[in-house]
XYZ file of C-alpha atoms in Angstrom:
608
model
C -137.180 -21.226 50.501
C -138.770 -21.423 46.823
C -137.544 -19.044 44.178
C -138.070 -19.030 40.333
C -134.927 -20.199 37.940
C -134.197 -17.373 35.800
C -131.736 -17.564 32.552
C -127.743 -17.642 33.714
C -126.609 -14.037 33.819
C -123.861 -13.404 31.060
C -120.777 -11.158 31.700
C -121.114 -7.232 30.205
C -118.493 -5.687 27.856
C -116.810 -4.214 30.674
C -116.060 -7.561 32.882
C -115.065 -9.311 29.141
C -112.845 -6.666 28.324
C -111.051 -6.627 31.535
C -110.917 -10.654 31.816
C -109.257 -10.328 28.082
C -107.212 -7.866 29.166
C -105.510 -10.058 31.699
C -105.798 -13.137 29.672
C -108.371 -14.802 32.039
C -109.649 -18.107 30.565
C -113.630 -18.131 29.880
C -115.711 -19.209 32.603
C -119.255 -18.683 33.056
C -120.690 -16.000 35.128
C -121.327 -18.080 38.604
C -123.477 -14.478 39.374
C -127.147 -16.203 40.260
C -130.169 -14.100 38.866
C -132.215 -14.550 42.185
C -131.557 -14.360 46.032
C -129.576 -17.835 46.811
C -130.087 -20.004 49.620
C -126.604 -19.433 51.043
C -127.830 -15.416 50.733
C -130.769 -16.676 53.015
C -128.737 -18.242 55.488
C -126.051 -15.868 55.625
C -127.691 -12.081 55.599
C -129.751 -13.123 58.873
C -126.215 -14.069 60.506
C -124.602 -10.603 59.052
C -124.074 -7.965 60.993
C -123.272 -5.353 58.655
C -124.467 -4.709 55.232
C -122.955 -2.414 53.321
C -125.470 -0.385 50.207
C -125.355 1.525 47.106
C -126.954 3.324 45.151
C -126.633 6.152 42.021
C -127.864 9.883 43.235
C -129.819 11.539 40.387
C -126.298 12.695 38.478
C -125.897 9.133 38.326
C -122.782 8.951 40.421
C -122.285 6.058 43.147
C -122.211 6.702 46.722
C -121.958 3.644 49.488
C -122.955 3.439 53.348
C -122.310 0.918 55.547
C -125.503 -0.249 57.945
C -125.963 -2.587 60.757
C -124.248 -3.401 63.678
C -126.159 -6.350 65.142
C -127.485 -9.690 63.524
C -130.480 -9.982 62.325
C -131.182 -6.292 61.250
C -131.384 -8.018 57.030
C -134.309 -10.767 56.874
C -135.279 -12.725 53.581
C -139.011 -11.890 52.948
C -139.300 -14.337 50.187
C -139.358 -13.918 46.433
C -135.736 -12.492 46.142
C -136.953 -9.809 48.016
C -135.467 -8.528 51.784
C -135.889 -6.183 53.946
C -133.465 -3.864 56.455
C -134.309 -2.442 60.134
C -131.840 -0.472 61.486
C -130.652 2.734 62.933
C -129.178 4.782 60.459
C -127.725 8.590 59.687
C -130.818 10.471 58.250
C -128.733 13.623 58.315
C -125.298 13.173 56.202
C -125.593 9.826 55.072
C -125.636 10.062 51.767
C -127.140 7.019 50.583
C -130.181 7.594 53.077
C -130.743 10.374 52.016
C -130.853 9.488 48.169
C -133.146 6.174 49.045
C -134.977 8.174 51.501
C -135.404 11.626 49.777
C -139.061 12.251 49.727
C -139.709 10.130 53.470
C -140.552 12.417 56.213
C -142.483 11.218 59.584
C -143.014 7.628 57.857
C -144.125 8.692 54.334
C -142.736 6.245 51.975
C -140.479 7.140 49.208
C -141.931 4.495 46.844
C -143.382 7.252 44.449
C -140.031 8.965 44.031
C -137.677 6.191 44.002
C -138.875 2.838 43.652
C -136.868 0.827 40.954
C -133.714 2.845 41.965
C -131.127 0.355 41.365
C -128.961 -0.607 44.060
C -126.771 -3.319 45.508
C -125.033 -4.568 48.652
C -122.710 -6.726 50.091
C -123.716 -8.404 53.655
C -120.604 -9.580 55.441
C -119.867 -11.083 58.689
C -116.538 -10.304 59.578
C -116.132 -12.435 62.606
C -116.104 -15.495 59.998
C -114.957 -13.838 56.659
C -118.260 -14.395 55.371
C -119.923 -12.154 52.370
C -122.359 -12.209 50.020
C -122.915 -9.697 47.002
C -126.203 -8.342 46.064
C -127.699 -6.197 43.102
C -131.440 -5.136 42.602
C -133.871 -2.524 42.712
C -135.207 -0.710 45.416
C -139.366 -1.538 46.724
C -139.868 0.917 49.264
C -138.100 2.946 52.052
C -139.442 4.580 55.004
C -138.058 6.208 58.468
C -139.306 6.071 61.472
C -138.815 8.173 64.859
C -135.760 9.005 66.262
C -133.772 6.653 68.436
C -133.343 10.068 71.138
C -133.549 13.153 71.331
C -130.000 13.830 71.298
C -129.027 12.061 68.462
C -130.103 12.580 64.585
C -130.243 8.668 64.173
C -133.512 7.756 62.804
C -134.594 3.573 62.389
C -135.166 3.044 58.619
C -136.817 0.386 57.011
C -136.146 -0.640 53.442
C -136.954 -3.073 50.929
C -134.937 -4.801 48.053
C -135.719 -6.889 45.393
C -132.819 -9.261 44.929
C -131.877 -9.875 41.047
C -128.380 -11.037 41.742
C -126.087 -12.520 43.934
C -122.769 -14.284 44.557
C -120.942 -15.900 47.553
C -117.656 -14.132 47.783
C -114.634 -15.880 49.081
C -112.746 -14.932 52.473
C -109.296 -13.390 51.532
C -108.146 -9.788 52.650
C -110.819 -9.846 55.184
C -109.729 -8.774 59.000
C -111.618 -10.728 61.886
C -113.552 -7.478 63.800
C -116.043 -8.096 66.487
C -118.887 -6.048 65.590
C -120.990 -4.160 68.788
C -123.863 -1.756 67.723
C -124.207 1.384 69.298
C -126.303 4.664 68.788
C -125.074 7.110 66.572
C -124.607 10.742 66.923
C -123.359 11.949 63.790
C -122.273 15.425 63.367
C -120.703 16.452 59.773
C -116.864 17.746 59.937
C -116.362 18.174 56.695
C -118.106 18.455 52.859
C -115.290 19.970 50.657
C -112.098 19.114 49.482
C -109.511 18.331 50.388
C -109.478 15.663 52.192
C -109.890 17.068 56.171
C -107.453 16.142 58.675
C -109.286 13.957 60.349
C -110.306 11.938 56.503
C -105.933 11.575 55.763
C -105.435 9.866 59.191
C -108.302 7.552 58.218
C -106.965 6.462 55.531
C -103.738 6.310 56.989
C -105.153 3.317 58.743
C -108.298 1.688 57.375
C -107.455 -1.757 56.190
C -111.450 -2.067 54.841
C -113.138 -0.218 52.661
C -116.790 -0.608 50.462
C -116.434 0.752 46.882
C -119.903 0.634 44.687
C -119.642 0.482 40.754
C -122.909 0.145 37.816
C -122.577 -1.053 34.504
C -123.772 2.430 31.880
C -126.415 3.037 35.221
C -128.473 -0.162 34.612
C -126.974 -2.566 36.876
C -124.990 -1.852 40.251
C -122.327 -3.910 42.592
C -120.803 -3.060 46.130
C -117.683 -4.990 47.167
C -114.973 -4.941 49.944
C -111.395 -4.191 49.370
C -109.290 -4.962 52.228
C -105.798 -5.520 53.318
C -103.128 -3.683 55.735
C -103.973 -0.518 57.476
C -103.414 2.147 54.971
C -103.490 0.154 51.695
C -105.052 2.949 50.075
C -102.904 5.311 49.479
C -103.378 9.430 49.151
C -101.563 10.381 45.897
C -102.879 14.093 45.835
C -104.952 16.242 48.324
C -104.660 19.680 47.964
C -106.803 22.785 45.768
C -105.600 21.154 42.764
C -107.244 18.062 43.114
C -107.450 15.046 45.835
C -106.473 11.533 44.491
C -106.370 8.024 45.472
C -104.748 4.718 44.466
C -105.115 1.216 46.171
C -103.772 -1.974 44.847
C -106.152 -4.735 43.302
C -104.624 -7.838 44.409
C -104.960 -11.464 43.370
C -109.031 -12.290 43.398
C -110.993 -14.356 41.613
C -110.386 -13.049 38.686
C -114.363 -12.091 37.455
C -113.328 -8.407 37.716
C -116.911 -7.214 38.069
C -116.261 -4.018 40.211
C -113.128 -3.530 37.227
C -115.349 -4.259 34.306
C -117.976 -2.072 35.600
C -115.566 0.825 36.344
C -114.410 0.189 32.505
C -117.212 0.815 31.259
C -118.994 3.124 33.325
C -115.708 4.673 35.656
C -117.331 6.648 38.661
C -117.174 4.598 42.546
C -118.760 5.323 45.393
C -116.729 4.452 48.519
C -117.063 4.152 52.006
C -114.495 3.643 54.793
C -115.563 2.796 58.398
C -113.052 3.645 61.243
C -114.291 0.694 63.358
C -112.641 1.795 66.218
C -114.769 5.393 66.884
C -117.805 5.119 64.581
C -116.712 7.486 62.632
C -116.836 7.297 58.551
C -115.728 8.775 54.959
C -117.803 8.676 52.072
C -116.328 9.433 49.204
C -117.444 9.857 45.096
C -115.236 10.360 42.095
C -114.408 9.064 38.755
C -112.138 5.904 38.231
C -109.241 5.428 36.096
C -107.974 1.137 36.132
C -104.325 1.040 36.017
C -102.767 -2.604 34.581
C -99.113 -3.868 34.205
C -96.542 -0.843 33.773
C -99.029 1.284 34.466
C -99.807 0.638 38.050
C -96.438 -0.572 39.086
C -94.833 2.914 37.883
C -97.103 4.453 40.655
C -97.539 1.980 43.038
C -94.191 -0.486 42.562
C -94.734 -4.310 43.033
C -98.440 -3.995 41.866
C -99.917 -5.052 38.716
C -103.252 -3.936 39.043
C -104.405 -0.533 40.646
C -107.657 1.924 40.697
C -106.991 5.307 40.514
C -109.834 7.648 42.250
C -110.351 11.140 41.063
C -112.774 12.307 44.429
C -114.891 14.631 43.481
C -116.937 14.854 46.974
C -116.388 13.896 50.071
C -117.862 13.855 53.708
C -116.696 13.043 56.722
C -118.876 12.590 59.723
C -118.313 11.976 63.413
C -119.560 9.412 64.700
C -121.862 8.127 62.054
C -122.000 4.647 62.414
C -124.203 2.155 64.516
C -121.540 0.026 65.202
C -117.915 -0.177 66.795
C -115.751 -3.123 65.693
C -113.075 -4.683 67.916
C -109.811 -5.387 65.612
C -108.951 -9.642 65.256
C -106.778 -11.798 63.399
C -105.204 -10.134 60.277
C -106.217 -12.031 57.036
C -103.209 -14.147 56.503
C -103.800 -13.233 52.572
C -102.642 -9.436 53.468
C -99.445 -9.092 51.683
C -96.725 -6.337 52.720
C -97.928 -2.621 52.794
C -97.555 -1.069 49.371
C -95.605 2.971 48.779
C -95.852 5.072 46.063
C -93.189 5.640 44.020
C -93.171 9.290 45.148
C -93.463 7.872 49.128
C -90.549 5.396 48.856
C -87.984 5.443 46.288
C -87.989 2.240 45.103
C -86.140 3.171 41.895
C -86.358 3.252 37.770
C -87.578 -0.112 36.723
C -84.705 -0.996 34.338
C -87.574 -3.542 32.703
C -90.219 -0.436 32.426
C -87.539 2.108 31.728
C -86.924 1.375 27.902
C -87.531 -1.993 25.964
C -84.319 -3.556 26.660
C -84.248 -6.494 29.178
C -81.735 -6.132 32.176
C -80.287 -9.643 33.726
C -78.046 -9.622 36.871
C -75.871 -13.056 36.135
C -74.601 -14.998 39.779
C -70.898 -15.304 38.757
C -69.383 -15.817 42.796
C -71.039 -17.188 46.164
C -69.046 -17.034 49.350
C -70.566 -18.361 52.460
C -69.764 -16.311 55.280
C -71.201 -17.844 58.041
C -74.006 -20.662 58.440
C -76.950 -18.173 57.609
C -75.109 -15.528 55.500
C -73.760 -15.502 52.659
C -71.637 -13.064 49.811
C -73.313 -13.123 46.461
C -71.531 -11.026 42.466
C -73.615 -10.642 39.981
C -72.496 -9.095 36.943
C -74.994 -7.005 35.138
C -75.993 -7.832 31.213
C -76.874 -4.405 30.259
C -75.368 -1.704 32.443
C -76.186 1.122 30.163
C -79.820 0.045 30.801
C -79.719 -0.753 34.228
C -78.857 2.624 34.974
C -75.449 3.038 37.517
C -75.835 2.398 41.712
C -74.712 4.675 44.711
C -73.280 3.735 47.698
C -76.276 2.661 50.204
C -78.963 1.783 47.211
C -80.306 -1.447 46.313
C -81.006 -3.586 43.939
C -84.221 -4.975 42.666
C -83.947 -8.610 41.625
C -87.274 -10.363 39.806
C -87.482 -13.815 41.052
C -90.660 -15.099 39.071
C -89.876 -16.805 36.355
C -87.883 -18.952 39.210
C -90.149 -19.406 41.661
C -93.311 -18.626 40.468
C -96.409 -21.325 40.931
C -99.119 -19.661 38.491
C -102.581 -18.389 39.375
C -104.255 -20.035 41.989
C -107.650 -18.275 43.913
C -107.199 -19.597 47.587
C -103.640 -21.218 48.762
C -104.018 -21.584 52.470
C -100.768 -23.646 52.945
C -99.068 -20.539 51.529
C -101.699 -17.556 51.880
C -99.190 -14.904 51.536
C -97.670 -16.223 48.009
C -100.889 -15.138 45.652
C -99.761 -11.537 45.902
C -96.220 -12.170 46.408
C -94.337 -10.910 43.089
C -91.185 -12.737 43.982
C -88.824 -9.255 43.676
C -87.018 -8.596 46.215
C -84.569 -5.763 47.582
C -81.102 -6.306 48.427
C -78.700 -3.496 49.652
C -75.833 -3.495 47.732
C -72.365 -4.223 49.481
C -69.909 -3.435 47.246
C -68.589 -0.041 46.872
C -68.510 1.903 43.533
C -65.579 2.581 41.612
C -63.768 0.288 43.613
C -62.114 -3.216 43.195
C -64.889 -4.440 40.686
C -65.520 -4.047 37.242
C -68.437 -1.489 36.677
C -71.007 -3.693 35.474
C -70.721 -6.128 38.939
C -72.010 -5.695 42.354
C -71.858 -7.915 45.600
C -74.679 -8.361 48.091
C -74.828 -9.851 51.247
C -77.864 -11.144 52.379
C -79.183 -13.922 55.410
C -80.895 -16.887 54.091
C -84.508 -15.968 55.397
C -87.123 -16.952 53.019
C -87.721 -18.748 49.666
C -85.807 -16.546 47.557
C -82.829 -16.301 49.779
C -82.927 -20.084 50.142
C -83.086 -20.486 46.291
C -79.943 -18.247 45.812
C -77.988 -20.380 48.905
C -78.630 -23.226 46.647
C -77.639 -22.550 43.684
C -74.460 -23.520 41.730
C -72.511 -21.074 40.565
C -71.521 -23.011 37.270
C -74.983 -23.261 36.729
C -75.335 -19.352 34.881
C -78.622 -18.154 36.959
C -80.160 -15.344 35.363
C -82.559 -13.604 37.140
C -84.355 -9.793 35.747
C -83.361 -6.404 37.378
C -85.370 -4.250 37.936
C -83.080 -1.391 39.011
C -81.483 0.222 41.754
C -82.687 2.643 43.955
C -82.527 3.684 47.632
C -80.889 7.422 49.549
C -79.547 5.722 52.838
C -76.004 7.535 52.726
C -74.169 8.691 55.611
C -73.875 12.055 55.129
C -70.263 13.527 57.323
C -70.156 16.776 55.622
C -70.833 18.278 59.426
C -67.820 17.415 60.466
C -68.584 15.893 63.333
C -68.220 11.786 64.414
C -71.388 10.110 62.857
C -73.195 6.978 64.964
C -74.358 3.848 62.481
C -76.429 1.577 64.656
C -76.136 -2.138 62.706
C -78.576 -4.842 63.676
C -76.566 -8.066 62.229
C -76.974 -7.989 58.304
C -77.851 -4.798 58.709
C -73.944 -3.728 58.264
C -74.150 -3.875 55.172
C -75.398 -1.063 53.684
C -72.544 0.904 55.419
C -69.903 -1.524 53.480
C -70.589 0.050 50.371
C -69.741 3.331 51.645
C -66.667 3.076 53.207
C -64.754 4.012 50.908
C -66.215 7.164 50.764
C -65.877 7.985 54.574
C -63.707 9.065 57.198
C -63.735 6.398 60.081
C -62.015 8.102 62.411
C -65.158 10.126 62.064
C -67.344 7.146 62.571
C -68.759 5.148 65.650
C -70.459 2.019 65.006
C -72.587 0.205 67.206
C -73.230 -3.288 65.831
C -75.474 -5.723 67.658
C -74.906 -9.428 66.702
C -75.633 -12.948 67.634
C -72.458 -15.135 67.756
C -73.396 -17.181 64.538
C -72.504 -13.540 63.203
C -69.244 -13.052 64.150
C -67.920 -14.764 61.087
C -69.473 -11.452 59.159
C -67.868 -9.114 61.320
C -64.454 -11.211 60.863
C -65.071 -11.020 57.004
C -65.958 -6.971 57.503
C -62.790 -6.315 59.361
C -60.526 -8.269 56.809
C -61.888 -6.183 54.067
C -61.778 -2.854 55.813
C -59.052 -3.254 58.739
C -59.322 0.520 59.600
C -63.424 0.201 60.386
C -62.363 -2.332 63.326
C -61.213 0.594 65.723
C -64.239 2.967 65.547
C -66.974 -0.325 66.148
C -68.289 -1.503 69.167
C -69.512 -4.822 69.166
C -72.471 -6.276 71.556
C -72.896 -9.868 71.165
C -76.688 -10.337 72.152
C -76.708 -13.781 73.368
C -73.034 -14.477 74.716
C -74.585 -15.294 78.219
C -77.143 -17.658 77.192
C -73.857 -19.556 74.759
C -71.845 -19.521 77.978
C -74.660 -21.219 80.328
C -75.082 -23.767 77.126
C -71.218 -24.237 77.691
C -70.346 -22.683 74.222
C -66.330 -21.130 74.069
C -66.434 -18.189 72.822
C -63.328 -18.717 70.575
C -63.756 -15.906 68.222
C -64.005 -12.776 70.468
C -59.983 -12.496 71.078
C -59.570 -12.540 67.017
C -62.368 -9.360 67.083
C -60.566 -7.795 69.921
C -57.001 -8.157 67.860
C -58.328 -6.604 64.919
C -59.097 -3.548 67.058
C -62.806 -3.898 68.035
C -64.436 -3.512 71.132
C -66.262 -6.145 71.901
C -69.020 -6.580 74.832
C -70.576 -10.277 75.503
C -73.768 -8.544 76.321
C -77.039 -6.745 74.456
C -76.578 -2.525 74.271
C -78.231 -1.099 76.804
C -79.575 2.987 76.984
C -76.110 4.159 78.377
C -73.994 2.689 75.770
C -75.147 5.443 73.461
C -76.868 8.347 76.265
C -74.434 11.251 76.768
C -72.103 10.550 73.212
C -71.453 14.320 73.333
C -68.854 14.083 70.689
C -71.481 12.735 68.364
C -73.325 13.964 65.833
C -77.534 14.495 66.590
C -77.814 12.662 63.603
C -77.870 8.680 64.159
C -77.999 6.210 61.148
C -79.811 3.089 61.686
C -80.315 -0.343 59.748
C -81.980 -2.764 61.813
C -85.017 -4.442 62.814
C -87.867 -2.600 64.341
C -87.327 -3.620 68.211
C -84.313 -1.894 68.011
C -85.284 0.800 66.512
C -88.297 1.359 68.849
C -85.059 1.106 71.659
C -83.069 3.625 70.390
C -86.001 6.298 68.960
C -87.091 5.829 73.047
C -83.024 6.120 74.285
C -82.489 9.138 71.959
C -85.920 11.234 71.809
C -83.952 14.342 70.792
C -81.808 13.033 67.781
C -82.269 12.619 64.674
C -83.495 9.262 63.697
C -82.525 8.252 59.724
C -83.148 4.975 59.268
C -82.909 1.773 56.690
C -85.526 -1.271 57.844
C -86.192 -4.936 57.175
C -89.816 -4.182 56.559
C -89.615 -3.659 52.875
């Protein structure tokens, strides 16, 4: 394919500023000023592509098209051009490419030189490329039926710029066209019912920026279902906030939304055809900023929707869900979703360090861990059943680095970590020290395990935070379901409870019976109201294992079965409370949600 060199495209104020902002080092823009070979090869192979453009207010809408290879073709020149079906009714973008095209007029008079841009993208391979130009000429043709308002369009680009883009946050979907047979259920905000539980669990979405309405670009954002997040949707006003996470680093959607802050986004729901565009005006959220809305972020867009549409049924394609992008880190809250607590570092200019000053190893895999606290004023005081925020960056941290396939997970991992507290307040310790208890699980558990306590480690807190308390104010007996480690956010309240009004149910391996010894020593009275199921005491006993330590659990009082809880262990607790408090992992919980459909379910997990 022969194309013409043009000069190297330079970044605008908006992608400097932002690259300043986070103290990016200079690099040249790698944006080519002409349609690419790689752009040839890969737009043929694409099977969606998604579009943008500005409507005459000069705000940004996007659509996604496609749904089969093939549909994109290079014509030569930089220029390509699109045959597909497409919404001629609601789709917005159609309709502002396509405004004066009726029964295969073309709309070159009225809108050629519109700007747009587009990002083709094969999500079967992770494969994308970004493009920005003007459009030639746009036409429809008949309709596919009778019974449908899909129409085939045919459009032509002129290609002015484009980039490879690499594969991160990007789910596998097979992609199957179909006929559309769109029918509008909503226009107006808020958000419709059916728009929330979109969002709720979209992990894809196409957001279009320009540069003061000169120059466009449409890009992905991606990650788990429901990354984007509904702050507000009500008459007041409907808002959105997603997470930018670790890229690399050009920030041309971000500089363009600096300079120029309106988006135009679109979100597919692969699995019905159904889609959500959406228009508003941008606000870029960095450091404090985001994280005081969206905690463990450092980067976050803020959309103000100020339109919105949500059609049935819209899209020529169906996509069947694949491999998650092993880049997807853990599913982001707002602050006002999930306390996560007042960041003693954001809260007020002093900085907060938790010092290690004990280490007790409990059993092989768990261990007891005091920290006393630098600034307690600062750090704000705990409750029984909150936890504590520990920063574990300037430990563990390895720097910026674009693509880390050995360890995919750690570019948007910011090393802090919740652990519940253990130790009660007000009681044996000093006020400005705490004790957690925690299984050595990861990389930040394993770098606590090793450390030396005469070493000093200092590591930043971030604050405390959490509402899991058992609440016995009914007067009945309350249940506490424990999965292993998952004790220990009841230790800290002990002190504060009745336990002859409390039933425990803790479900253990045996390499955990060394916790529930240590439990039992420290609170001798909790022994009598627990029931103990050791999970895999038949499989020890085939391996030929003694188990030694079950008579010292029954002697302190416990009951002890050498078996996993089963339904009727807890069906038919009549002297119970309705209200069941849970901390474990979610197989169990699934168990006893499906054991117990009529209590109440109020739960702590290891998903956080």
């Amino acid at each position: 394919m022969a194309f013409i060199l043009s000069d190297q495209i330079g970044w605008h104020d908006g992608e400097s500023w932002m690259q300043k902002r986070l103290h990016v080092p200079f690099q040249e823009n790698p944006t080519s000023p002409f349609l690419t070979p790689y752009a040839s090869r890969l737009l043929p192979k694409a099977p969606l592509l998604a579009l943008g453009t500005l409507d005459d207010a000069g705000r940004p809408w996007t659509t996604l098209l496609g749904g089969e290879t093939g549909f994109v073709r290079p014509l030569g020149q930089s220029n390509i051009g699109i045959k597909t079906l497409v919404d001629s009714t609601y789709d917005p973008v159609i309709g502002i490419l396509l405004s004066s095209s009726h029964d295969g007029v073309s709309a070159e008079l009225h809108n050629k030189h519109r700007i747009v841009s587009g990002l083709g993208i094969d999500l079967a391979t992770r494969s994308r490329v970004k493009l920005a130009g003007k459009l030639l000429a746009a036409a429809l043709g008949d309709v596919a039926t009778h019974a449908t308002k899909a129409t085939e369009a045919q459009i032509v680009l002129r290609v002015e710029q484009s980039l490879g883009n690499c594969p991160k946050y990007l789910n596998r979907k097979e992609i199957t066209p179909t006929i559309p047979e769109p029918a509008r259920v909503s226009s107006s905000l808020p958000l419709s019912v059916e728009a929330v539980e979109l969002l709720a669990k979209a992990d894809l979405f196409f957001i279009s920026s320009s540069h003061d309405h000169s120059t466009m670009g449409t890009n992905n954002r991606g990650g788990p279902p429901g990354f984007c997040r509904i702050m507000r949707n009500d008459p007041s006003g409907t808002i959105l906030l997603y997470p930018e996470y670790s890229g690399n680093r050009l920030y041309q959607t971000l500089g363009n939304l600096q300079t120029t802050p309106k988006a135009g986004i679109v979100v597919p729901d692969f699995d019905s055809g159904d889609v959500l565009y959406l228009t508003g005006t941008t606000e870029i959220l960095v450091g404090k900023e985001a994280a005081a809305l969206l905690p463990r972020s450092n980067l976050a867009v803020k959309v103000h929707v100020h339109e919105a549409h949500f059609v049935c049924n819209g899209l020529a394609f169906k996509g069947q869900a694949g491999e998650p992008s092993p880049y997807n880190p853990a599913l982001r809250f707002l602050a006002t979703e999930r306390a996560v607590g007042l960041d003693a570092q954001n809260s007020n200019d002093r900085v907060v360090y938790a010092k290690l000053i004990q280490k007790e190893l409990l059993t092989d895999t768990i261990s007891r861990f005091r920290f006393s606290v630098s600034d307690a004023e600062a750090a704000g005081r705990w409750k029984p059943g909150q936890y504590v925020a520990l920063a574990f960056e300037d430990e563990l941290g390895a720097g910026y680095s674009h693509m880390r396939d050995d360890d995919p997970s750690s570019l948007n991992d910011d090393l802090v970590r919740s652990f519940t507290v253990s130790s009660s307040v007000g009681g044996v310790l000093p006020k400005d020290e705490f004790e957690i208890t925690i299984r050595n699980v990861g990389k930040v558990t394993a770098f606590l395990f090793r450390q030396n306590v005469r070493a000093g480690l200092e590591i930043p807190l971030k604050g405390f935070s959490g509402t899991f308390a058992v609440d016995q104010s009914g007067g009945e007996t309350v249940p506490f379901v424990a999965g292993g480690i998952g004790i220990t956010p009841l230790l800290a309240q002990l002190s504060d409870l009745d336990l002859e009004r409390l039933r425990v149910f803790w479900i253990m391996n045996m390499a955990d019976i060394g916790l529930a010894m240590d439990t039992f020593e420290r609170y001798p009275l909790l022994a009598g109201s627990t029931f103990i199921f050791i999970s895999d005491a038949a499989s020890a006993i085939v391996r030929g294992q003694e188990l030694q330590t079950t008579p010292p659990l029954e002697r302190c009082g416990a009951h002890v079965f050498l078996r996993r809880l089963v339904a009727s262990d807890i069906q038919g607790q009549h002297d119970l409370s309705s209200i069941w408090y849970l901390c474990a992992g979610l197989r169990l919980r699934q168990a006893i949600s499906s054991w117990l459909p009529d209590a109440k379910l109020i739960y702590e997990s290891f998903d956080y």
